[in-house]
Coordinates of C-alpha atoms and ligand atoms in Angstrom, one line a residue:
M25 CA 0.0 0.0 0.0
V26 CA 2.7 2.4 1.0
R27 CA 4.7 1.6 -2.0
K28 CA 1.7 2.1 -4.2
I29 CA 1.2 5.6 -2.7
T30 CA 4.9 6.4 -3.2
R31 CA 4.7 5.3 -6.8
F32 CA 1.7 7.4 -7.3
A33 CA 3.3 10.4 -5.7
L34 CA 6.4 9.9 -7.9
C35 CA 4.3 9.7 -11.1
F36 CA 2.3 12.6 -10.0
S37 CA 5.2 14.9 -9.4
A38 CA 6.8 13.7 -12.6
G39 CA 3.6 14.7 -14.3
I40 CA 3.5 18.1 -12.7
L41 CA 7.2 18.6 -13.7
A42 CA 6.4 17.7 -17.3
I43 CA 3.5 20.1 -17.4
T44 CA 5.6 22.9 -15.8
L45 CA 8.4 22.3 -18.3
C46 CA 5.8 22.3 -21.1
V47 CA 4.1 25.5 -20.0
G48 CA 7.5 27.1 -19.5
G49 CA 8.5 26.1 -23.0
L50 CA 5.3 27.6 -24.4
N51 CA 5.9 30.9 -22.5
A52 CA 9.4 31.1 -23.9
E53 CA 7.9 30.5 -27.4
D54 CA 5.4 33.2 -26.8
K55 CA 8.1 35.7 -25.9
K56 CA 10.1 34.9 -28.9
D57 CA 7.1 35.5 -31.1
D58 CA 6.2 38.8 -29.4
K59 CA 6.1 41.5 -32.0
V60 CA 7.9 44.7 -31.3
P61 CA 5.3 47.4 -30.7
S62 CA 5.2 50.0 -33.5
V63 CA 6.4 53.6 -33.0
E64 CA 2.8 54.7 -33.4
D65 CA 1.6 52.3 -30.7
I66 CA 4.3 53.3 -28.3
M67 CA 3.5 57.0 -28.9
K68 CA -0.2 56.6 -28.5
K69 CA -0.3 54.3 -25.5
G70 CA 2.7 56.0 -23.9
H71 CA 2.0 59.6 -24.3
A72 CA -1.3 60.6 -26.0
G73 CA -4.3 61.6 -23.9
K74 CA -5.7 61.1 -20.5
N75 CA -5.2 57.3 -20.4
S76 CA -1.6 57.4 -21.6
L77 CA 1.1 55.8 -19.5
I78 CA 2.7 59.1 -18.6
N79 CA -0.6 60.4 -17.3
K80 CA -1.3 57.3 -15.3
I81 CA 2.2 57.4 -13.8
K82 CA 1.8 61.1 -12.9
A83 CA -1.5 60.5 -11.2
S84 CA -0.6 57.4 -9.3
T85 CA 2.7 58.8 -8.2
K86 CA 1.1 61.9 -6.9
A87 CA -1.5 59.8 -5.0
E88 CA 1.4 57.5 -3.8
K89 CA -0.4 54.5 -5.3
W90 CA 3.0 52.9 -5.9
E91 CA 1.7 49.6 -7.2
D92 CA -0.1 51.4 -10.0
S93 CA 2.8 53.7 -10.6
Q94 CA 5.2 50.8 -10.8
K95 CA 3.0 48.9 -13.2
S96 CA 2.5 51.8 -15.6
S97 CA 6.2 52.8 -15.5
G98 CA 7.2 49.2 -16.1
E99 CA 5.1 49.2 -19.3
L100 CA 6.7 52.5 -20.3
K101 CA 10.1 51.1 -19.7
A102 CA 9.3 48.1 -21.9
F103 CA 8.2 50.6 -24.6
G104 CA 11.5 52.4 -24.1
E105 CA 13.4 49.2 -24.8
A106 CA 11.2 48.5 -27.8
L107 CA 11.3 51.9 -29.5
G108 CA 14.8 51.6 -30.9
K109 CA 14.1 48.1 -32.3
N110 CA 11.8 49.8 -34.8
K111 CA 13.4 50.9 -38.1
V112 CA 13.9 54.7 -38.3
P113 CA 10.5 56.0 -39.5
M114 CA 12.0 59.0 -41.2
G115 CA 15.4 60.8 -41.2
D116 CA 18.9 59.8 -40.2
A117 CA 19.4 56.3 -38.8
A118 CA 22.3 57.2 -36.5
S119 CA 20.2 60.0 -35.0
W120 CA 17.3 57.6 -34.4
T121 CA 19.6 55.2 -32.6
K122 CA 20.9 58.0 -30.4
L123 CA 17.5 59.5 -29.6
S124 CA 15.8 56.2 -29.0
E125 CA 18.6 55.2 -26.6
K126 CA 18.0 58.4 -24.8
Y127 CA 14.3 57.6 -24.6
M128 CA 15.2 54.1 -23.3
K129 CA 17.4 55.6 -20.6
I130 CA 14.8 58.2 -19.5
T131 CA 11.9 55.7 -19.3
A132 CA 14.1 53.3 -17.3
E133 CA 14.8 56.2 -14.9
V134 CA 11.0 56.8 -14.5
S135 CA 10.6 53.1 -13.7
A136 CA 13.5 53.0 -11.3
G137 CA 12.1 56.0 -9.5
A138 CA 8.7 54.3 -9.1
D139 CA 10.4 51.1 -7.9
K140 CA 12.1 53.1 -5.2
K141 CA 8.8 54.9 -4.4
D142 CA 10.7 58.1 -5.0
A143 CA 8.2 60.7 -6.3
K144 CA 10.9 63.3 -6.9
A145 CA 12.9 60.9 -9.1
V146 CA 9.8 60.0 -11.1
D147 CA 8.9 63.7 -11.6
T148 CA 12.5 64.6 -12.6
A149 CA 12.6 61.8 -15.2
L150 CA 9.1 62.6 -16.5
G151 CA 10.3 66.2 -16.8
L152 CA 13.2 65.1 -18.9
L153 CA 10.9 62.9 -21.0
G154 CA 8.6 65.9 -21.6
K155 CA 11.5 67.9 -22.9
S156 CA 12.6 65.1 -25.2
C157 CA 9.5 64.9 -27.4
K158 CA 10.2 67.8 -29.7
E159 CA 13.8 67.0 -30.5
C160 CA 12.9 63.5 -31.7
H161 CA 9.7 64.6 -33.6
D162 CA 11.6 67.4 -35.4
A163 CA 14.1 64.8 -36.6
H164 CA 12.0 61.7 -37.2
K165 CA 8.3 62.5 -37.4
E166 CA 6.5 63.7 -40.6
Ligands
HEC21 C1 13.0 59.0 -29.8 C2 12.0 59.6 -30.6 C3 10.7 60.1 -30.0 C4 10.5 60.6 -28.8 C5 11.4 60.9 -27.6 C6 9.1 61.0 -28.7 N1 8.5 60.7 -29.9 FE1 6.5 60.9 -30.3 N2 6.8 60.2 -32.2 C7 8.0 59.8 -32.7 C8 7.9 59.4 -34.1 C9 8.9 58.9 -35.0 C10 6.5 59.5 -34.4 C11 5.8 59.3 -35.8 C12 5.3 57.8 -35.7 C13 4.5 57.4 -36.9 O1 3.4 57.9 -37.0 O2 5.0 56.5 -37.6 C14 5.9 60.0 -33.2 C15 4.5 60.3 -33.1 C16 3.9 60.8 -32.0 C17 2.4 61.0 -31.8 C18 1.4 60.7 -32.9 C19 1.0 59.2 -32.8 C20 0.0 58.9 -33.8 O3 0.4 58.4 -34.9 O4 -1.2 59.1 -33.6 C21 2.2 61.4 -30.5 C22 0.9 61.8 -29.9 C23 3.5 61.5 -29.9 N3 4.5 61.1 -30.8 C24 3.7 62.0 -28.6 C25 5.0 62.1 -28.0 C26 5.2 62.7 -26.7 C27 4.1 63.4 -25.9 C28 6.5 62.6 -26.4 C29 7.3 63.1 -25.2 C30 6.7 62.7 -23.9 C31 7.1 61.9 -27.6 N4 6.1 61.6 -28.5 C32 8.4 61.5 -27.6 C33 9.2 59.7 -32.0 C34 9.4 60.2 -30.7

């Protein structure tokens, strides 16, 4: 009887392990297939209008709702990492690399500030971000 139970337990854990490995594999597969969000997507979801990430970050940081602030700024940071993976939409490729790297750096600073629950750091980084729009639009937006 005891042996039977042990065997069952062994099979059962092996089964769970197999499922875990399988699901893990699927997730890895998903990630690989993830499309890089387009510049337009990043701009709209990141910056345009009341429901944009920067607005959400501002509001939740001000209200010290750190979980919300961290979630939104995490999404913004991911956008920051994705922007430069897009081909230059218009203008000079070297300038696009430089400005999208700057965007990546600033969005990472926003996220780091939220992770540290440091409202001042978030505000400073958002201020830098607000000053960076025009430079890039002048060079790379129609
Ligand atoms: C590193 C470059 C870069 C930075 C920084 C940047 N943008 Fe953009 N943005 C672009 C480009 C390129 C487009 C044109 C995208 C297209 O339509 O293909 C664009 C388009 C937009 C659009 C129009 C989206 C649409 O098609 O409806 C908005 C709104 C926008 N940006 C807002 C902002 C704001 C606000 C900031 C600053 C907080 C900002 N952007 C910072 C590169 C940038």
